[in-house]
Amino acid sequence: MNTIEYENLFLLNEPFMERYQESFTDSLNKGWFVLGNKVTTFEQEFAAYCGNSYCAGLASGLDALVLALRYFEFPEGSEVIVPSNTYIATILAIYHNGLVPVLVEPDLNTYNIDPLKIEEKISSLTRAIMVVHLYGKSCDMDPILGIAEKNNLKVIEDCAQSHGATYKGKKTGTFGNFGAFSFYPTKNLGALGDGGALLSADAEAIVQIKALRNYGCHEKYYNKYIGINSRLDEIQAGFLSVKLTSLDAINSHKKKLAQIYQEGLKSDFILPVQHPDYDDVYHIYSIRHPERDKLRTHLLKNNIKTEIHYPVPPHRQEALKNRLKGAYPISEAIHQTTLSLPVSYFHTAEQVKQVVAVMNAF
Ligand SMILES: *Cc1c(COP(=O)(O)O)cnc(C)c1O
């Protein structure tokens, strides 16, 4: 049996190569490599796709989170509510602003922040809630927005895994003050290198973010803010415009593969929950099983590669363990049992059926 890889960035990008080449050649011919038409065009296209008004292209998803927080100029030591179960970048963005992350446990069914546990963590220092739409499923935004409004908190959405996912018909990245995106190559909308963006309905905010990404200047050599260099690369923006035209097709394909798992996997495995209010885009298709490591070995013996998102929760990471106090048993239970199955754009239904057969023989 041929190996079924977890991800393969060559195969994932193969369908777009000709159009990438054209876009690249066009950039070479024009000789415009930083903040040109391709960045502006992609920003408009991506904002329109998501259904939000304004977009600023940035150098990475982490920078998008960092700059969203920086924009508000919260006093040092202010607290930001964030899920305990996330990729570490979300929490690093808070530290990079001199702010304090306050971790809230996820709902064990959805793996996303549990809205019922947010209010008990709000203090007089809390200024924002940073939600993460993990694995491509939106958070339960209605109660979260209600809590934010009641407590006068800003809402930032980490949409690095949720390009195109919707909640009650509305796309992620349009609920909060900012939607932060990553275009890291493995994401549902991935570039051929690093990239990121912030979306907002607030025109002024995006104007300021565009200054912050460019040393704090709107006008060359006149600096209004203490900015950084975090510009979306012009050539990557061209590639992203190409891929954006197929984002719905990519998401549909991943949803179709996820459905094969949902219908085929035996009941020993805890499958992702589905609900009519949520249209999930399966950046990651994660199941849980108490003998996750044995299961992973069994799959590998059968030439099927998997991943773990993530093996170590943020509060157990060496970089953070002295800063993040407290116990996060739900987060740990997820980290100990979760396994991510192949669900890339290049995988075929046949391959996923093979994975299902090998899984069910465990
Ligand atoms: C990928 C990811 C990020 C970081 O994005 P980069 O572009 O790699 O900086 C942040 N948050 C989450 C949830 C992610 O999955």
Tab-separated table of C-alpha atoms in Angstrom, residues 163-327:
chain	number	residue	atom	x	y	z
A	163	HIS	CA	-10.744	30.771	6.509
A	164	GLY	CA	-14.292	30.588	5.172
A	165	ALA	CA	-15.866	28.890	8.216
A	166	THR	CA	-19.236	30.323	9.221
A	167	TYR	CA	-21.388	30.677	12.342
A	168	LYS	CA	-25.102	31.247	11.724
A	169	GLY	CA	-24.272	32.068	8.114
A	170	LYS	CA	-21.617	34.709	8.876
A	171	LYS	CA	-17.924	34.132	8.201
A	172	THR	CA	-15.336	34.053	10.976
A	173	GLY	CA	-13.267	37.230	11.036
A	174	THR	CA	-16.368	39.440	10.874
A	175	PHE	CA	-17.647	39.179	14.453
A	176	GLY	CA	-15.025	40.961	16.516
A	177	ASN	CA	-13.122	44.251	16.324
A	178	PHE	CA	-10.494	42.380	14.314
A	179	GLY	CA	-10.244	39.058	12.524
A	180	ALA	CA	-6.630	37.844	12.405
A	181	PHE	CA	-5.566	35.439	9.656
A	182	SER	CA	-2.461	33.427	8.839
A	183	PHE	CA	-1.516	32.360	5.311
A	184	TYR	CA	1.156	29.906	6.444
A	185	PRO	CA	1.445	27.316	3.644
A	186	THR	CA	-0.533	24.554	5.403
A	187	LYS	CA	-3.553	26.738	6.253
A	188	ASN	CA	-6.747	26.399	4.201
A	189	LEU	CA	-5.709	29.576	2.376
A	190	GLY	CA	-1.945	29.128	2.372
A	191	ALA	CA	0.728	31.113	0.544
A	192	LEU	CA	4.105	29.807	-0.649
A	193	GLY	CA	5.747	31.320	2.389
A	194	ASP	CA	4.603	33.382	5.340
A	195	GLY	CA	1.726	35.837	5.292
A	196	GLY	CA	-1.109	37.159	7.413
A	197	ALA	CA	-3.889	39.740	7.513
A	198	LEU	CA	-6.231	41.667	9.750
A	199	LEU	CA	-9.846	42.287	8.841
A	200	SER	CA	-12.036	44.944	10.371
A	201	ALA	CA	-15.254	46.839	9.748
A	202	ASP	CA	-13.485	49.940	11.109
A	203	ALA	CA	-11.806	51.911	8.314
A	204	GLU	CA	-9.720	54.017	10.724
A	205	ALA	CA	-8.419	50.933	12.490
A	206	ILE	CA	-7.184	49.384	9.243
A	207	VAL	CA	-5.554	52.666	8.195
A	208	GLN	CA	-3.648	52.615	11.471
A	209	ILE	CA	-2.726	48.923	11.118
A	210	LYS	CA	-1.356	49.705	7.651
A	211	ALA	CA	0.850	52.355	9.224
A	212	LEU	CA	1.933	50.049	12.059
A	213	ARG	CA	3.003	47.354	9.582
A	214	ASN	CA	5.211	49.875	7.794
A	215	TYR	CA	7.324	51.485	10.568
A	216	GLY	CA	4.363	53.559	11.714
A	217	CYS	CA	4.116	55.760	8.649
A	218	HIS	CA	1.241	56.553	6.315
A	219	GLU	CA	3.430	58.834	4.278
A	220	LYS	CA	6.974	57.851	3.376
A	221	TYR	CA	9.514	59.117	5.940
A	222	TYR	CA	6.850	60.672	8.233
A	223	ASN	CA	6.334	58.362	11.216
A	224	LYS	CA	3.276	58.756	13.365
A	225	TYR	CA	3.530	55.555	15.434
A	226	ILE	CA	6.239	53.243	16.735
A	227	GLY	CA	5.617	50.643	14.073
A	228	ILE	CA	7.276	47.470	12.881
A	229	ASN	CA	8.045	45.909	9.522
A	230	SER	CA	5.265	43.426	8.900
A	231	ARG	CA	4.158	43.835	5.302
A	232	LEU	CA	2.451	41.081	3.331
A	233	ASP	CA	4.951	40.218	0.609
A	234	GLU	CA	3.874	41.427	-2.839
A	235	ILE	CA	4.713	38.133	-4.552
A	236	GLN	CA	2.871	36.113	-1.898
A	237	ALA	CA	-0.156	38.401	-2.308
A	238	GLY	CA	-0.215	37.464	-6.008
A	239	PHE	CA	-0.166	33.750	-5.118
A	240	LEU	CA	-2.899	34.306	-2.527
A	241	SER	CA	-5.174	35.975	-5.092
A	242	VAL	CA	-4.756	32.910	-7.291
A	243	LYS	CA	-5.588	30.505	-4.479
A	244	LEU	CA	-8.444	32.588	-3.074
A	245	THR	CA	-10.477	31.864	-6.219
A	246	SER	CA	-10.353	28.188	-5.170
A	247	LEU	CA	-10.763	28.564	-1.403
A	248	ASP	CA	-14.394	27.449	-1.554
A	249	ALA	CA	-13.358	24.416	-3.609
A	250	ILE	CA	-10.574	23.617	-1.131
A	251	ASN	CA	-12.972	23.912	1.806
A	252	SER	CA	-15.658	21.823	0.048
A	253	HIS	CA	-13.141	19.101	-0.683
A	254	LYS	CA	-11.989	19.002	2.945
A	255	LYS	CA	-15.630	18.923	4.100
A	256	LYS	CA	-16.338	16.018	1.758
A	257	LEU	CA	-13.363	14.063	3.152
A	258	ALA	CA	-14.446	14.906	6.718
A	259	GLN	CA	-17.906	13.528	5.950
A	260	ILE	CA	-16.387	10.209	4.834
A	261	TYR	CA	-14.714	9.980	8.241
A	262	GLN	CA	-17.890	11.029	10.050
A	263	GLU	CA	-19.947	8.341	8.345
A	264	GLY	CA	-17.318	5.598	8.222
A	265	LEU	CA	-15.452	5.656	11.537
A	266	LYS	CA	-16.652	3.260	14.222
A	267	SER	CA	-18.021	4.583	17.486
A	268	ASP	CA	-14.799	3.913	19.489
A	269	PHE	CA	-13.538	7.235	18.203
A	270	ILE	CA	-14.793	10.579	19.444
A	271	LEU	CA	-15.566	12.505	16.269
A	272	PRO	CA	-15.848	16.276	15.746
A	273	VAL	CA	-19.325	17.530	16.595
A	274	GLN	CA	-21.436	18.998	13.824
A	275	HIS	CA	-24.272	21.471	14.260
A	276	PRO	CA	-26.478	23.277	11.712
A	277	ASP	CA	-25.355	26.700	13.026
A	278	TYR	CA	-21.734	25.920	12.175
A	279	ASP	CA	-20.183	25.395	8.756
A	280	ASP	CA	-16.764	23.935	9.640
A	281	VAL	CA	-13.865	23.993	7.163
A	282	TYR	CA	-11.746	21.212	8.741
A	283	HIS	CA	-8.366	22.876	8.645
A	284	ILE	CA	-7.682	19.897	10.911
A	285	TYR	CA	-9.828	16.768	11.167
A	286	SER	CA	-9.240	15.670	14.735
A	287	ILE	CA	-10.615	12.599	16.486
A	288	ARG	CA	-9.996	11.561	20.068
A	289	HIS	CA	-9.181	8.153	21.493
A	290	PRO	CA	-7.855	7.140	24.934
A	291	GLU	CA	-5.087	5.062	23.291
A	292	ARG	CA	-4.084	7.762	20.874
A	293	ASP	CA	-0.372	6.878	20.740
A	294	LYS	CA	-1.045	3.179	20.039
A	295	LEU	CA	-3.563	4.168	17.391
A	296	ARG	CA	-1.023	6.446	15.779
A	297	THR	CA	1.553	3.619	15.695
A	298	HIS	CA	-1.050	1.258	14.213
A	299	LEU	CA	-1.749	3.771	11.436
A	300	LEU	CA	1.948	4.320	10.779
A	301	LYS	CA	2.508	0.550	10.473
A	302	ASN	CA	-0.141	0.717	7.769
A	303	ASN	CA	1.667	3.595	6.016
A	304	ILE	CA	-0.730	6.284	7.166
A	305	LYS	CA	0.795	9.430	8.590
A	306	THR	CA	-0.991	11.565	11.165
A	307	GLU	CA	-0.229	14.592	13.327
A	308	ILE	CA	-1.044	15.739	16.841
A	309	HIS	CA	-2.450	19.239	17.287
A	310	TYR	CA	-0.948	19.722	19.738
A	311	PRO	CA	1.278	17.403	21.773
A	312	VAL	CA	1.944	19.948	24.565
A	313	PRO	CA	-0.562	22.584	25.761
A	314	PRO	CA	0.696	26.178	26.109
A	315	HIS	CA	0.747	26.098	29.936
A	316	ARG	CA	3.120	23.079	29.809
A	317	GLN	CA	5.534	24.663	27.323
A	318	GLU	CA	8.952	25.398	28.722
A	319	ALA	CA	8.719	29.032	27.604
A	320	LEU	CA	5.493	29.633	29.527
A	321	LYS	CA	5.239	27.179	32.379
A	322	ASN	CA	6.452	29.657	34.984
A	323	ARG	CA	4.071	32.331	33.747
A	324	LEU	CA	0.854	30.391	33.213
A	325	LYS	CA	-0.272	29.184	36.605
A	326	GLY	CA	-3.294	27.028	37.272
A	327	ALA	CA	-4.692	23.684	36.193
